[in-house]
Amino acid sequence: MWRLAIDPSDLAKVADQLAAAGYVERARDQTDRRRVSVSITDAGRALLAELQAQARAVQDEVLAPLEAGERQVLHELLVRVHHGTGEWRGGL
């Protein structure tokens, strides 16, 4: 889980919480009992759609002063920065 900078045990706890809330289902792999498959439920999809809509609304509010072309340039620059860093380390 290094790419997400999340410890596997922390990720398992999050998956447990999401499963308890009914947003995902967990199932053991039949060929490798150490592996757990996590699948999103219909309730999880509905929540995800709601959260994505909220995120888009916040993004539109924050980027309101920028014209469409400026937003595109900002997006491209942020993608370049992201690809150049490899992973998030926090801070500026």
PDB file of C-alpha atoms in Angstrom, residues 20-84:
ATOM      1  CA  ALA A  20     -20.188  -2.465   8.606  1.00  0.00           C
ATOM      2  CA  ALA A  21     -21.923   0.555   7.059  1.00  0.00           C
ATOM      3  CA  GLY A  22     -23.012  -1.532   4.063  1.00  0.00           C
ATOM      4  CA  TYR A  23     -20.921   0.340   1.491  1.00  0.00           C
ATOM      5  CA  VAL A  24     -18.653  -2.578   0.533  1.00  0.00           C
ATOM      6  CA  GLU A  25     -18.669  -6.363   0.755  1.00  0.00           C
ATOM      7  CA  ARG A  26     -15.597  -8.366   1.711  1.00  0.00           C
ATOM      8  CA  ALA A  27     -14.948 -11.941   0.592  1.00  0.00           C
ATOM      9  CA  ARG A  28     -12.005 -14.279   1.074  1.00  0.00           C
ATOM     10  CA  ASP A  29     -10.263 -15.454  -2.072  1.00  0.00           C
ATOM     11  CA  GLN A  30     -10.985 -19.173  -2.451  1.00  0.00           C
ATOM     12  CA  THR A  31      -7.530 -19.916  -3.863  1.00  0.00           C
ATOM     13  CA  ASP A  32      -5.566 -17.763  -1.393  1.00  0.00           C
ATOM     14  CA  ARG A  33      -7.310 -17.407   1.957  1.00  0.00           C
ATOM     15  CA  ARG A  34      -4.931 -14.596   2.957  1.00  0.00           C
ATOM     16  CA  ARG A  35      -6.339 -12.378   0.200  1.00  0.00           C
ATOM     17  CA  VAL A  36      -9.584 -10.457   0.687  1.00  0.00           C
ATOM     18  CA  SER A  37     -11.627  -9.086  -2.200  1.00  0.00           C
ATOM     19  CA  VAL A  38     -13.547  -5.858  -1.564  1.00  0.00           C
ATOM     20  CA  SER A  39     -16.511  -4.917  -3.780  1.00  0.00           C
ATOM     21  CA  ILE A  40     -18.649  -1.802  -3.688  1.00  0.00           C
ATOM     22  CA  THR A  41     -22.367  -2.256  -2.977  1.00  0.00           C
ATOM     23  CA  ASP A  42     -25.298  -0.337  -4.453  1.00  0.00           C
ATOM     24  CA  ALA A  43     -25.366   1.769  -1.273  1.00  0.00           C
ATOM     25  CA  GLY A  44     -21.642   2.421  -1.719  1.00  0.00           C
ATOM     26  CA  ARG A  45     -22.172   3.496  -5.315  1.00  0.00           C
ATOM     27  CA  ALA A  46     -24.939   5.890  -4.242  1.00  0.00           C
ATOM     28  CA  LEU A  47     -22.728   7.386  -1.532  1.00  0.00           C
ATOM     29  CA  LEU A  48     -19.818   7.682  -3.951  1.00  0.00           C
ATOM     30  CA  ALA A  49     -21.996   9.530  -6.477  1.00  0.00           C
ATOM     31  CA  GLU A  50     -23.163  11.915  -3.737  1.00  0.00           C
ATOM     32  CA  LEU A  51     -19.611  12.583  -2.549  1.00  0.00           C
ATOM     33  CA  GLN A  52     -18.392  13.132  -6.115  1.00  0.00           C
ATOM     34  CA  ALA A  53     -21.169  15.674  -6.689  1.00  0.00           C
ATOM     35  CA  GLN A  54     -20.187  17.482  -3.491  1.00  0.00           C
ATOM     36  CA  ALA A  55     -16.525  17.472  -4.530  1.00  0.00           C
ATOM     37  CA  ARG A  56     -17.408  18.909  -7.951  1.00  0.00           C
ATOM     38  CA  ALA A  57     -19.445  21.665  -6.291  1.00  0.00           C
ATOM     39  CA  VAL A  58     -16.529  22.607  -4.017  1.00  0.00           C
ATOM     40  CA  GLN A  59     -14.119  22.495  -6.968  1.00  0.00           C
ATOM     41  CA  ASP A  60     -16.392  24.757  -8.994  1.00  0.00           C
ATOM     42  CA  GLU A  61     -16.611  27.197  -6.080  1.00  0.00           C
ATOM     43  CA  VAL A  62     -12.864  27.266  -5.463  1.00  0.00           C
ATOM     44  CA  LEU A  63     -11.994  27.583  -9.148  1.00  0.00           C
ATOM     45  CA  ALA A  64     -14.763  30.083  -9.955  1.00  0.00           C
ATOM     46  CA  PRO A  65     -12.297  32.975 -10.482  1.00  0.00           C
ATOM     47  CA  LEU A  66     -10.536  31.007 -13.248  1.00  0.00           C
ATOM     48  CA  GLU A  67     -11.647  30.792 -16.861  1.00  0.00           C
ATOM     49  CA  ALA A  68     -12.000  27.346 -18.478  1.00  0.00           C
ATOM     50  CA  GLY A  69      -8.575  27.580 -20.146  1.00  0.00           C
ATOM     51  CA  GLU A  70      -6.926  28.583 -16.883  1.00  0.00           C
ATOM     52  CA  ARG A  71      -8.552  25.635 -15.120  1.00  0.00           C
ATOM     53  CA  GLN A  72      -7.154  23.312 -17.788  1.00  0.00           C
ATOM     54  CA  VAL A  73      -3.648  24.755 -17.398  1.00  0.00           C
ATOM     55  CA  LEU A  74      -3.858  24.400 -13.612  1.00  0.00           C
ATOM     56  CA  HIS A  75      -5.024  20.802 -13.986  1.00  0.00           C
ATOM     57  CA  GLU A  76      -2.158  19.967 -16.342  1.00  0.00           C
ATOM     58  CA  LEU A  77       0.395  21.563 -14.015  1.00  0.00           C
ATOM     59  CA  LEU A  78      -0.937  19.674 -11.005  1.00  0.00           C
ATOM     60  CA  VAL A  79      -0.794  16.391 -12.922  1.00  0.00           C
ATOM     61  CA  ARG A  80       2.840  17.118 -13.825  1.00  0.00           C
ATOM     62  CA  VAL A  81       3.668  17.858 -10.192  1.00  0.00           C
ATOM     63  CA  HIS A  82       1.908  14.672  -9.091  1.00  0.00           C
ATOM     64  CA  HIS A  83       3.764  12.507 -11.600  1.00  0.00           C
ATOM     65  CA  GLY A  84       7.044  14.145 -10.686  1.00  0.00           C
TER      66      GLY A  84
END
